[in-house]
mmCIF file of C-alpha atoms and ligand atoms in Angstrom:
data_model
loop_
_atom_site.group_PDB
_atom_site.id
_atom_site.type_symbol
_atom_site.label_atom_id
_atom_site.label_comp_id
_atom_site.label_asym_id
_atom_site.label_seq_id
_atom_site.Cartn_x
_atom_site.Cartn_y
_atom_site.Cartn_z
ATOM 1 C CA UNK A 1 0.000 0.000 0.000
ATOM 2 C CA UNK A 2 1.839 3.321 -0.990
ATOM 3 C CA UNK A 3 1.363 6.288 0.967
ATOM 4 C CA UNK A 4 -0.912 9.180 -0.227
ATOM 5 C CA UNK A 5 0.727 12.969 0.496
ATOM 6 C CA UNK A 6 -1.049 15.837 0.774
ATOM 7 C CA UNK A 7 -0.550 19.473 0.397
ATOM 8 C CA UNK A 8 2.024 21.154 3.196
ATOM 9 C CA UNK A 9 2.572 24.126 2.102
ATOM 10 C CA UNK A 10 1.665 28.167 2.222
ATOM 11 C CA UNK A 11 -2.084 28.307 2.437
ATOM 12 C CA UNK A 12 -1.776 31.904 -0.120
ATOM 13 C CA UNK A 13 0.047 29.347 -2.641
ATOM 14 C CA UNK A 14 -2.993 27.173 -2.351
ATOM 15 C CA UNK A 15 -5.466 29.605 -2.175
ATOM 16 C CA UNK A 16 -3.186 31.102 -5.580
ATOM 17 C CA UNK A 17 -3.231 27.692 -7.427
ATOM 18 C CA UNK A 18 -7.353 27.273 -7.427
ATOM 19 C CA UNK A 19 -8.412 27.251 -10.912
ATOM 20 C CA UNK A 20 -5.101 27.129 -12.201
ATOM 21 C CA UNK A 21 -5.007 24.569 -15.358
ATOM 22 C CA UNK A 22 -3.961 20.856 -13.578
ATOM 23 C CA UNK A 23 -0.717 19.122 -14.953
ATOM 24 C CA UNK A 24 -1.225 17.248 -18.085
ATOM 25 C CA UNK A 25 -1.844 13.577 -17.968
ATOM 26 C CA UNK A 26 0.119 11.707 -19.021
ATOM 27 C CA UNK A 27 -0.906 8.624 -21.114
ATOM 28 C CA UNK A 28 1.170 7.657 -23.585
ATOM 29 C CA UNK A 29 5.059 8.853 -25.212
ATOM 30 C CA UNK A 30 3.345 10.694 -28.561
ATOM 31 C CA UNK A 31 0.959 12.678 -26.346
ATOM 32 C CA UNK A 32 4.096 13.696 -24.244
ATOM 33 C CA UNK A 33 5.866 14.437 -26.930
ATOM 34 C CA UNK A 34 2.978 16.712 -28.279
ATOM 35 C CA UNK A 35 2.665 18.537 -24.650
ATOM 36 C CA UNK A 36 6.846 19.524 -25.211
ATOM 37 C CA UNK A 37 6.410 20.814 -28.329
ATOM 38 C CA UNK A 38 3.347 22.716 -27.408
ATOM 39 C CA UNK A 39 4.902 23.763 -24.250
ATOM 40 C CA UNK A 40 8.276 24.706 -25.804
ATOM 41 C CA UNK A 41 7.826 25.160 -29.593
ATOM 42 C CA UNK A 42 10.855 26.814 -29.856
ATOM 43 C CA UNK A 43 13.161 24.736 -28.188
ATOM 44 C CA UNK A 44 16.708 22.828 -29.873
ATOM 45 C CA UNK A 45 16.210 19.643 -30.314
ATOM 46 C CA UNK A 46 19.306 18.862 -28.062
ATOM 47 C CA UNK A 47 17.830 20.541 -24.985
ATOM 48 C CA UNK A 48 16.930 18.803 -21.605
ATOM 49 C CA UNK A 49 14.061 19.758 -20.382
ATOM 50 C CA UNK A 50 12.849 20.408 -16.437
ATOM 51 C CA UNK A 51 8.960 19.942 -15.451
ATOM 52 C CA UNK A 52 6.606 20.381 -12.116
ATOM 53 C CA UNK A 53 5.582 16.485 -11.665
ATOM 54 C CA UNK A 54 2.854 14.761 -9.862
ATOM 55 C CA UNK A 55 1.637 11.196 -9.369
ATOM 56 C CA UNK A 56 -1.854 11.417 -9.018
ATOM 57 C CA UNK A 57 -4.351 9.494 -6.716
ATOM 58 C CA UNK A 58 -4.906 7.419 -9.675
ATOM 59 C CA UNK A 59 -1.367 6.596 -10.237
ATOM 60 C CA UNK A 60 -0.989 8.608 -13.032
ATOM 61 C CA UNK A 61 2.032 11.320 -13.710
ATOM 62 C CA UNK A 62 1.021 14.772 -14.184
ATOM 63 C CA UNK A 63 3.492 17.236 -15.329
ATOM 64 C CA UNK A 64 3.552 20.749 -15.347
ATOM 65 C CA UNK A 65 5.579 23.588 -16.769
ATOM 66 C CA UNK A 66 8.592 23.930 -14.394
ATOM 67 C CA UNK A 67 7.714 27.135 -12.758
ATOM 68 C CA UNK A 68 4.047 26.120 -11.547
ATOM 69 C CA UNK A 69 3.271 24.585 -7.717
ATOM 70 C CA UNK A 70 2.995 21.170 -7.082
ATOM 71 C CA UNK A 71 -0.309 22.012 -5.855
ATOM 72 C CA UNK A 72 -1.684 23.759 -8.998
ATOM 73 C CA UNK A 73 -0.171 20.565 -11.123
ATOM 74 C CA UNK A 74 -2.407 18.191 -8.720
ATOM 75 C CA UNK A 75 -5.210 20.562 -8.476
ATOM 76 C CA UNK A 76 -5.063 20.676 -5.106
ATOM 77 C CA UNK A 77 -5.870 16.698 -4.352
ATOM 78 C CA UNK A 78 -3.775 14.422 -2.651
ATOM 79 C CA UNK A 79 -0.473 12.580 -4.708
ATOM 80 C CA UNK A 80 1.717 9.700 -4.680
ATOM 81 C CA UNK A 81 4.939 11.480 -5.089
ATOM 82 C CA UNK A 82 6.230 15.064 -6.686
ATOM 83 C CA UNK A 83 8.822 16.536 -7.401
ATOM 84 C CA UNK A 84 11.442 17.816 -10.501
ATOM 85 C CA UNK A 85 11.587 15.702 -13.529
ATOM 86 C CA UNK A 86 14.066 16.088 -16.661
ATOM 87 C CA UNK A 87 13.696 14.869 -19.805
ATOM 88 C CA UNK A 88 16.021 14.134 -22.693
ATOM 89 C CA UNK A 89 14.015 15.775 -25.574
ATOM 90 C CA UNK A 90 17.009 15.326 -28.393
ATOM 91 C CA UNK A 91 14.987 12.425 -29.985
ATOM 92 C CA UNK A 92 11.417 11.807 -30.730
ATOM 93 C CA UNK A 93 11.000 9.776 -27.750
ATOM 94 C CA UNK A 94 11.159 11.855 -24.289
ATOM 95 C CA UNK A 95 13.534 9.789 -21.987
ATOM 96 C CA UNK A 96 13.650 10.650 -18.251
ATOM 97 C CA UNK A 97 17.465 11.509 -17.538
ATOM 98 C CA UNK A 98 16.454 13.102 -14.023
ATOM 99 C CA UNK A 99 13.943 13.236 -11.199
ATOM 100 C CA UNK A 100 14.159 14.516 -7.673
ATOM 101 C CA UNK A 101 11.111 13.854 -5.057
ATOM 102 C CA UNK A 102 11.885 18.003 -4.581
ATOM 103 C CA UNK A 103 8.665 19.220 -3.773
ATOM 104 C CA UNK A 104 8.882 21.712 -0.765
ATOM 105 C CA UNK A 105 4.113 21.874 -1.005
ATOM 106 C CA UNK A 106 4.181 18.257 -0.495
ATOM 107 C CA UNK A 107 7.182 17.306 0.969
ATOM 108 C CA UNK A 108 6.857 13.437 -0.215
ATOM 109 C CA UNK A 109 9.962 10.940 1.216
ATOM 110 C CA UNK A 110 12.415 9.066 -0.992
ATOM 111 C CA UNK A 111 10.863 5.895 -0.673
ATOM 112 C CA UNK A 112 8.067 7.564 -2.980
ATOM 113 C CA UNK A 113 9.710 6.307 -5.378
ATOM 114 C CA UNK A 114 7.982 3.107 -6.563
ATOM 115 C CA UNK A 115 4.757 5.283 -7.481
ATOM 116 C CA UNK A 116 6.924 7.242 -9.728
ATOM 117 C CA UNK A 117 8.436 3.919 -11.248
ATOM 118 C CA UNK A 118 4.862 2.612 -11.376
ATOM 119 C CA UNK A 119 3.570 5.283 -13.060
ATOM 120 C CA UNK A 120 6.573 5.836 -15.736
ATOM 121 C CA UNK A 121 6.166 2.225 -16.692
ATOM 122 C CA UNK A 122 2.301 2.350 -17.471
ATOM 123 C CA UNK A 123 3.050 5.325 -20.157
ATOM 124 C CA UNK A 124 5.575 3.737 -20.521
ATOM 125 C CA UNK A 125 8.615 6.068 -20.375
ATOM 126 C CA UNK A 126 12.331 4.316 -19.573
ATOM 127 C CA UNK A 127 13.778 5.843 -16.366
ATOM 128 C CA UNK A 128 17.031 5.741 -14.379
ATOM 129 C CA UNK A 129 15.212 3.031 -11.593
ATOM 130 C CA UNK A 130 15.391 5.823 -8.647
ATOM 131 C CA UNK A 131 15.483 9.200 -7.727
ATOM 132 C CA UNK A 132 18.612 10.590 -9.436
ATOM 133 C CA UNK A 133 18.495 13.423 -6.281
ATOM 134 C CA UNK A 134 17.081 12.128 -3.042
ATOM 135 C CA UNK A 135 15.755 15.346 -1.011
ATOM 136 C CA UNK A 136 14.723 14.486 2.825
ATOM 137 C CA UNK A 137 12.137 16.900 4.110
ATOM 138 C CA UNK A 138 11.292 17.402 8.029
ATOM 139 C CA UNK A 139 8.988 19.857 9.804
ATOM 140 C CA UNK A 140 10.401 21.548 12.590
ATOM 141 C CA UNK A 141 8.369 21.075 15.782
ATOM 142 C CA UNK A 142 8.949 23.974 17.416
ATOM 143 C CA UNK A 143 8.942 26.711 14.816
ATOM 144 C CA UNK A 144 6.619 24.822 11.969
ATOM 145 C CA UNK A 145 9.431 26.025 9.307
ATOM 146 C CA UNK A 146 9.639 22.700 6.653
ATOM 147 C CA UNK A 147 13.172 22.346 6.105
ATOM 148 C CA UNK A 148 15.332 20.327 3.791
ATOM 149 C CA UNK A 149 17.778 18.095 5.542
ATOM 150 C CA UNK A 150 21.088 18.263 4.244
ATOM 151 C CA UNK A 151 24.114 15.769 4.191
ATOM 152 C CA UNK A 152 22.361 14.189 7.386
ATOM 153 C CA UNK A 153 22.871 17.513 9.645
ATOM 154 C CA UNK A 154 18.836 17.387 11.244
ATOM 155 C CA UNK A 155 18.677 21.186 12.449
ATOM 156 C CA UNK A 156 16.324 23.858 11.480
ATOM 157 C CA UNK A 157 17.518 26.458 9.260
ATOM 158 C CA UNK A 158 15.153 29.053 10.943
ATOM 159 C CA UNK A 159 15.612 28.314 14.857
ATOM 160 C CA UNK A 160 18.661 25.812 15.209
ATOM 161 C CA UNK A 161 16.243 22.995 16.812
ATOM 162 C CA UNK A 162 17.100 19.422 16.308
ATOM 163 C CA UNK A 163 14.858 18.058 13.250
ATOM 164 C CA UNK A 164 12.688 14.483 14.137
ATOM 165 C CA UNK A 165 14.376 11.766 12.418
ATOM 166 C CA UNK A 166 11.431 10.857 11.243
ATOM 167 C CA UNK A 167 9.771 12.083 8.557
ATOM 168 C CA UNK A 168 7.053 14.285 10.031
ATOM 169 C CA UNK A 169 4.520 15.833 7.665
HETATM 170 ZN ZN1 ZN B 1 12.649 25.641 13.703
#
């Protein structure tokens, strides 16, 4: 049973992402192919391109434009995983080079990861087998602040208190 996040962040982003359009879904390689060239039409063919990405509550990927919220890009509802995806766009194929679970509105763990595999494989898109960056996420309990943990060192950015080890969202 994989876990179901939902949204952590800044109630204004929230409140700024109703209405938005939702990420597109993503069925099948020519339809994500179409939403690149529609999204980028003037792009070089070599170019690597960075999205928003969600996996929906039905286990689908949604992807987004890179600078929109995780939120807008899941229209609000709960996900599997999120975070940063890049794709190899050089052929006619999109290939996933990258993909981070970096999503500071949902704040989803590592082990997320087999709903991304999951949902790459039903498209199905080839991709590197894990998150290429692993980004650990902990909410500070006695300021609230939602921190990224970095090289292991669990302390709050905003008032130096030791971080749960445990992911706490
Ligand atoms: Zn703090």
């Amino acid at each position: 049973m994989m876990k179901l996040y939902r949204y952590v962040g800044p109630e204004e982003i929230r409140q700024r992402a109703v209405g938005r359009t939702p990420g597109f879904r993503v069925e099948s390689v020519p339809a994500l192919a179409q939403w690149f060239r529609a999204l980028l039409p003037e792009s070089k063919e070599e170019d690597v391109i960075g999205v928003t990405f969600v996996v929906d509550e039905e286990g689908w990927l949604r992807v987004a434009d890179r600078r929109s919220e995780h939120v807008a890009c899941a229209e609000g509802r709960l996900v599997f995983s999120a975070g940063e995806m890049f794709f190899d766009c050089s052929e006619s194929a999109p290939r996933v080079v990258e993909v981070s679970n970096h999503s500071t509105g949902f704040c989803p763990e590592p082990e997320s990861w087999p709903a991304v595999a999951a949902a790459l494989d039903r498209i199905p898109l080839d991709h590197p087998g894990r998150f290429t960056r692993e980004v650990v996420f902990r909410r500070c309990l006695k300021c609230g602040q939602r921190n990224l943990v970095k090289d292991k060192w669990f302390v709050c950015g905003m008032c130096q208190a030791e971080l749960p080890k445990i992911w706490n969202f």
